[in-house]
CSV table of C-alpha atoms in Angstrom, one decimal:
chain,number,residue,atom,x,y,z
A,2,MET,CA,8.8,30.2,18.1
A,3,SER,CA,10.5,29.9,21.5
A,4,THR,CA,14.0,28.8,22.1
A,5,THR,CA,12.7,25.5,23.6
A,6,ASP,CA,11.4,24.6,20.1
A,7,LEU,CA,15.0,24.4,18.8
A,8,ALA,CA,16.2,22.1,21.6
A,9,PHE,CA,17.2,18.5,21.2
A,10,PRO,CA,15.8,16.5,24.1
A,11,LEU,CA,18.5,13.9,24.2
A,12,GLY,CA,21.2,16.4,25.3
A,13,PRO,CA,24.3,18.0,23.7
A,14,ALA,CA,26.8,15.1,23.4
A,15,LEU,CA,25.9,12.4,20.9
A,16,LEU,CA,28.4,9.6,20.7
A,17,PHE,CA,28.7,7.3,17.6
A,18,CYS,CA,29.2,3.6,18.3
A,19,PRO,CA,29.8,0.9,15.6
A,20,ALA,CA,26.7,-1.3,15.5
A,21,ASP,CA,28.9,-4.4,15.1
A,22,ARG,CA,30.4,-3.9,18.5
A,23,PRO,CA,27.5,-4.7,20.9
A,24,GLU,CA,29.8,-5.0,23.8
A,25,ARG,CA,30.3,-1.2,23.6
A,26,TYR,CA,26.7,-0.2,23.5
A,27,ALA,CA,26.1,0.3,27.2
A,28,LYS,CA,29.5,1.9,27.8
A,29,ALA,CA,28.9,4.4,25.0
A,30,ALA,CA,25.4,5.3,26.4
A,31,ASP,CA,26.9,5.6,29.9
A,32,ARG,CA,29.6,8.1,28.7
A,33,ALA,CA,27.4,10.3,26.6
A,34,ASP,CA,24.0,12.0,26.6
A,35,ALA,CA,22.9,9.7,23.8
A,36,VAL,CA,24.4,7.0,21.7
A,37,ILE,CA,24.2,6.6,17.9
A,38,LEU,CA,24.4,3.0,16.9
A,39,ASP,CA,25.8,3.2,13.5
A,40,LEU,CA,24.8,0.6,10.8
A,41,GLU,CA,26.3,2.7,8.0
A,42,ASP,CA,29.9,3.8,7.6
A,43,ALA,CA,31.2,2.2,10.8
A,44,VAL,CA,30.3,-1.3,9.7
A,45,ALA,CA,31.9,-3.3,6.9
A,46,PRO,CA,29.5,-4.7,4.3
A,47,ALA,CA,30.1,-8.3,5.4
A,48,ASP,CA,29.4,-7.5,9.0
A,49,LYS,CA,26.1,-5.6,8.5
A,50,PRO,CA,23.7,-8.6,8.9
A,51,ALA,CA,25.2,-9.4,12.3
A,52,ALA,CA,25.2,-5.7,13.3
A,53,ARG,CA,21.5,-5.5,12.5
A,54,SER,CA,20.7,-8.5,14.6
A,55,ALA,CA,22.8,-7.1,17.5
A,56,VAL,CA,20.9,-3.8,17.4
A,57,ALA,CA,17.5,-5.4,17.2
A,58,GLU,CA,18.3,-7.6,20.2
A,59,HIS,CA,19.6,-4.6,22.1
A,60,LEU,CA,16.5,-2.6,21.4
A,61,ALA,CA,14.3,-5.4,22.5
A,62,GLN,CA,16.0,-5.8,25.8
A,63,ALA,CA,17.1,-2.2,26.7
A,64,PRO,CA,15.3,-0.5,29.6
A,65,GLN,CA,13.2,2.5,28.6
A,66,GLU,CA,15.7,5.0,30.0
A,67,LEU,CA,18.4,3.7,27.7
A,68,LEU,CA,16.0,3.3,24.8
A,69,ALA,CA,15.1,7.0,25.1
A,70,ARG,CA,18.7,7.9,24.6
A,71,THR,CA,19.4,5.7,21.6
A,72,ILE,CA,19.6,6.7,18.0
A,73,VAL,CA,20.1,4.2,15.2
A,74,ARG,CA,21.8,5.4,12.0
A,75,VAL,CA,20.5,3.5,9.0
A,76,ASN,CA,22.0,3.2,5.5
A,77,PRO,CA,21.1,5.6,2.7
A,78,PRO,CA,17.6,5.3,1.0
A,79,GLY,CA,17.6,3.5,-2.3
A,80,THR,CA,20.1,0.8,-1.1
A,81,GLU,CA,19.5,-2.8,-0.2
A,82,ASP,CA,21.1,-2.1,3.2
A,83,PHE,CA,18.4,0.6,3.9
A,84,GLU,CA,15.6,-1.9,3.2
A,85,ASN,CA,17.3,-4.5,5.4
A,86,ASP,CA,17.9,-2.0,8.2
A,87,ALA,CA,14.3,-0.9,8.2
A,88,SER,CA,13.1,-4.5,8.2
A,89,ALA,CA,15.3,-5.3,11.2
A,90,LEU,CA,14.0,-2.3,13.1
A,91,ALA,CA,10.3,-2.7,12.2
A,92,ALA,CA,9.3,-4.6,15.3
A,93,SER,CA,11.6,-2.6,17.6
A,94,ARG,CA,10.9,0.2,20.0
A,95,VAL,CA,13.4,2.5,18.4
A,96,GLN,CA,12.5,6.1,19.0
A,97,TYR,CA,15.1,8.0,16.9
A,98,VAL,CA,16.5,7.0,13.6
A,99,MET,CA,19.3,8.9,11.8
A,100,LEU,CA,18.8,8.8,8.0
A,101,ALA,CA,22.3,8.7,6.3
A,102,LYS,CA,22.7,10.8,3.2
A,103,ALA,CA,19.2,12.2,3.3
A,104,GLU,CA,18.4,14.1,0.1
A,105,ALA,CA,14.6,14.5,-0.2
A,106,ALA,CA,11.6,14.9,1.9
A,107,GLU,CA,10.1,11.7,0.3
A,108,GLN,CA,12.9,9.7,1.9
A,109,VAL,CA,11.9,10.9,5.4
A,110,GLN,CA,8.3,9.9,4.5
A,111,GLN,CA,9.5,6.5,3.3
A,112,LEU,CA,11.4,5.8,6.5
A,113,GLN,CA,8.5,6.9,8.7
A,114,ALA,CA,6.1,4.6,6.7
A,115,LYS,CA,8.4,1.7,7.6
A,116,LEU,CA,9.1,2.9,11.2
A,117,PRO,CA,6.1,5.1,12.3
A,118,GLN,CA,7.2,5.0,15.9
A,119,ALA,CA,10.5,6.7,15.2
A,120,LYS,CA,11.4,10.4,14.8
A,121,VAL,CA,14.0,11.1,12.1
A,122,VAL,CA,17.3,12.9,12.3
A,123,ALA,CA,18.0,13.8,8.7
A,124,LEU,CA,21.8,13.7,8.0
A,125,CYS,CA,22.6,16.3,5.2
A,126,GLU,CA,26.0,15.1,4.0
A,127,THR,CA,25.9,15.4,0.2
A,128,ALA,CA,25.5,18.3,-2.1
A,129,ALA,CA,21.9,17.1,-2.8
A,130,GLY,CA,21.3,16.8,0.9
A,131,VAL,CA,22.5,20.2,1.8
A,132,THR,CA,20.5,21.9,-0.9
A,133,ALA,CA,17.4,19.9,0.2
A,134,ALA,CA,17.8,20.9,3.9
A,135,GLU,CA,14.8,23.1,3.9
A,136,ALA,CA,12.5,20.4,2.5
A,137,LEU,CA,13.9,17.9,4.9
A,138,ALA,CA,13.4,20.2,7.9
A,139,ALA,CA,9.8,20.9,6.8
A,140,GLU,CA,8.8,17.3,7.2
A,141,PRO,CA,6.7,16.7,10.4
A,142,GLY,CA,8.5,13.5,11.1
A,143,THR,CA,11.9,15.2,11.1
A,144,ALA,CA,13.1,15.9,14.7
A,145,ALA,CA,16.5,17.4,13.8
A,146,LEU,CA,19.0,18.1,11.0
A,147,MET,CA,22.6,17.1,11.2
A,148,TRP,CA,25.3,17.9,8.6
A,149,GLY,CA,28.5,16.0,7.7
A,150,ALA,CA,31.6,17.4,6.2
A,151,GLU,CA,33.6,14.6,4.7
A,152,ASP,CA,30.9,12.9,2.7
A,153,LEU,CA,29.8,16.3,1.5
A,154,ILE,CA,33.3,17.1,0.2
A,155,ALA,CA,33.5,13.7,-1.5
A,156,SER,CA,30.2,14.3,-3.2
A,157,ILE,CA,31.4,17.4,-4.9
A,158,GLY,CA,34.8,16.1,-5.9
A,159,GLY,CA,36.9,17.7,-3.1
A,160,SER,CA,39.7,16.1,-1.1
A,161,SER,CA,39.5,17.7,2.4
A,162,SER,CA,37.0,19.7,4.3
A,163,ARG,CA,39.5,21.7,6.4
A,164,LEU,CA,42.5,23.9,5.8
A,165,ALA,CA,45.9,23.2,7.1
A,166,ASP,CA,45.2,25.2,10.3
A,167,GLY,CA,42.1,23.1,11.0
A,168,ARG,CA,39.5,25.6,10.0
A,169,TYR,CA,36.7,24.5,7.7
A,170,ARG,CA,36.9,25.5,4.0
A,171,ASP,CA,34.3,28.0,2.9
A,172,ILE,CA,32.2,25.4,1.2
A,173,ALA,CA,31.9,23.3,4.4
A,174,ARG,CA,31.1,26.5,6.4
A,175,TYR,CA,28.4,27.3,4.0
A,176,ALA,CA,26.8,23.8,4.3
A,177,ARG,CA,27.1,24.0,8.1
A,178,SER,CA,25.3,27.3,8.1
A,179,ARG,CA,22.6,26.3,5.6
A,180,VAL,CA,21.7,23.2,7.5
A,181,LEU,CA,21.5,25.1,10.8
A,182,LEU,CA,19.3,27.9,9.3
A,183,ALA,CA,17.0,25.3,7.6
A,184,ALA,CA,16.5,23.5,10.9
A,185,ALA,CA,15.8,26.7,12.8
A,186,ALA,CA,13.4,28.0,10.2
A,187,TYR,CA,11.2,25.0,10.8
A,188,GLY,CA,11.6,24.8,14.5
A,189,LYS,CA,13.9,21.8,14.4
A,190,ALA,CA,17.1,21.2,16.3
A,191,GLY,CA,20.5,21.5,14.5
A,192,ILE,CA,23.2,19.0,15.3
A,193,ASP,CA,26.8,19.8,14.5
A,194,SER,CA,29.2,17.4,12.8
A,195,ILE,CA,31.9,15.3,14.4
A,196,TYR,CA,35.5,16.6,15.1
A,197,ALA,CA,37.7,13.9,13.7
A,198,ASP,CA,41.0,14.8,15.4
A,199,ILE,CA,40.5,13.1,18.7
A,200,ALA,CA,43.8,14.3,20.2
A,201,ASP,CA,43.1,18.0,19.4
A,202,THR,CA,41.1,18.9,22.5
A,203,GLN,CA,41.7,22.6,21.9
A,204,GLY,CA,40.4,22.5,18.4
A,205,LEU,CA,37.3,20.6,19.5
A,206,SER,CA,36.7,23.0,22.3
A,207,ALA,CA,36.8,26.0,20.0
A,208,GLU,CA,34.5,24.3,17.5
A,209,CYS,CA,32.0,23.4,20.3
A,210,GLU,CA,32.0,27.0,21.6
A,211,ASP,CA,31.2,28.2,18.1
A,212,ALA,CA,28.4,25.6,17.8
A,213,VAL,CA,26.9,26.7,21.0
A,214,GLY,CA,27.1,30.4,20.1
A,215,SER,CA,25.7,29.8,16.6
A,216,GLY,CA,22.7,27.8,17.9
A,217,PHE,CA,23.4,24.2,17.4
A,218,ALA,CA,21.5,22.2,19.9
A,219,ALA,CA,23.9,19.3,20.0
A,220,LYS,CA,27.2,18.0,18.6
A,221,ALA,CA,28.1,14.5,17.5
A,222,CYS,CA,31.4,12.9,18.5
A,223,ILE,CA,33.3,9.7,17.7
A,224,HIS,CA,35.2,9.0,21.0
A,225,PRO,CA,34.2,9.1,24.7
A,226,ALA,CA,37.1,11.4,25.5
A,227,GLN,CA,35.3,14.1,23.5
A,228,VAL,CA,32.1,14.0,25.5
A,229,GLU,CA,33.1,16.2,28.4
A,230,THR,CA,34.6,18.9,26.1
A,231,ILE,CA,31.2,19.1,24.4
A,232,ARG,CA,29.3,19.2,27.6
A,233,GLY,CA,31.6,21.8,29.0
A,234,ALA,CA,30.9,24.1,26.0
A,235,TYR,CA,27.2,23.7,26.5
A,236,ARG,CA,27.3,24.2,30.2
A,237,PRO,CA,26.9,27.9,31.0
A,238,SER,CA,29.3,29.4,33.5
A,239,ASP,CA,28.1,30.7,36.9
A,240,GLU,CA,28.5,34.2,35.6
A,241,GLU,CA,26.4,33.6,32.5
A,242,VAL,CA,23.6,32.0,34.7
A,243,GLU,CA,23.6,34.9,37.2
A,244,TYR,CA,23.4,37.4,34.4
A,245,ALA,CA,20.6,35.6,32.5
A,246,GLN,CA,18.6,35.1,35.7
A,247,ALA,CA,19.0,38.8,36.7
A,248,LEU,CA,18.1,40.0,33.3
A,249,LEU,CA,15.0,37.9,33.0
A,250,ALA,CA,13.9,39.0,36.5
A,251,GLU,CA,13.8,42.6,35.1
A,252,VAL,CA,11.6,41.8,32.1
A,253,PRO,CA,8.3,41.9,33.9
A,254,LYS,CA,9.1,45.4,35.2
A,255,HIS,CA,9.4,46.9,31.7
A,256,GLY,CA,7.0,47.1,28.8
A,257,GLY,CA,9.6,47.1,26.0
A,258,VAL,CA,13.2,48.0,25.5
A,259,PHE,CA,15.1,48.7,28.8
A,260,GLN,CA,18.6,49.3,30.1
A,261,PHE,CA,20.3,46.6,32.1
A,262,ARG,CA,23.8,46.9,33.5
A,263,GLY,CA,24.7,49.6,31.1
A,264,ALA,CA,23.4,47.9,27.9
A,265,MET,CA,20.1,48.2,26.1
A,266,VAL,CA,18.0,45.0,26.2
A,267,ASP,CA,15.3,44.0,23.7
A,268,GLY,CA,13.6,40.8,22.5
A,269,PRO,CA,16.5,39.0,21.0
A,270,LEU,CA,18.7,39.5,24.1
A,271,ILE,CA,15.9,38.2,26.3
A,272,GLN,CA,15.8,35.1,24.1
A,273,HIS,CA,19.6,34.7,24.4
A,274,ALA,CA,19.2,34.7,28.2
A,275,GLU,CA,16.3,32.2,28.0
A,276,ARG,CA,18.5,29.9,25.9
A,277,ILE,CA,21.3,30.1,28.5
A,278,LEU,CA,19.0,28.9,31.3
A,279,GLN,CA,17.6,26.3,29.0
A,280,ARG,CA,21.1,24.8,28.6
A,281,VAL,CA,21.4,24.6,32.4
């Protein structure tokens, strides 16, 4: 499996936008690499019908370039809202659908049966969803796995996903790691959860750097001000690019392990360098 297999083609910064605010759709897409039009948590129950109509109209009129960078988050399977969301999107050109509270491979199959033109981003945000991450990733229709902290903690009876200093609790870190490993094991992209404290740029930056270093292909966000911090973390420095290019230039000259700038280089380090250039 190459590092390219684990990439997410829409880019690293994915911005949520409430589906009941159609006046924000274009601005959100312009500010981020991709926009997630949210029919689930961001929309009050009474406003969901209007939100569905707005999304369907937008998808019908959007140019291909914008359509290719649009994800629609639908409500959880087994709910009336899920059925209504799928019906509203059935005749659309939507290319990516995020399945909220995904918990079983059969749910991905069910969604694809209704929307065969769309790839699925399975959102593992419950205890059942995290423990089913491997099965969800194994589905051919799954393009990526994302995890969510707050719904997960609520599903197991907790009250907060983070400690007082902003670090995730161990249970959230376990879920984050498990979802990423499951995605990678099946050649799918892993998407990191949102950072809710919009004003804490330093905390977001640190979490983005960890996401990049750990192997997440993208990170979701909830405010346009967070986009450039995410992009900055995924954008390799000039020094990183020079090192990766120079290292890869040496690979054809050697048949196996070799020494480069005082360090031993083998297969995994070559893949690290390839991933840096992929991010460029």
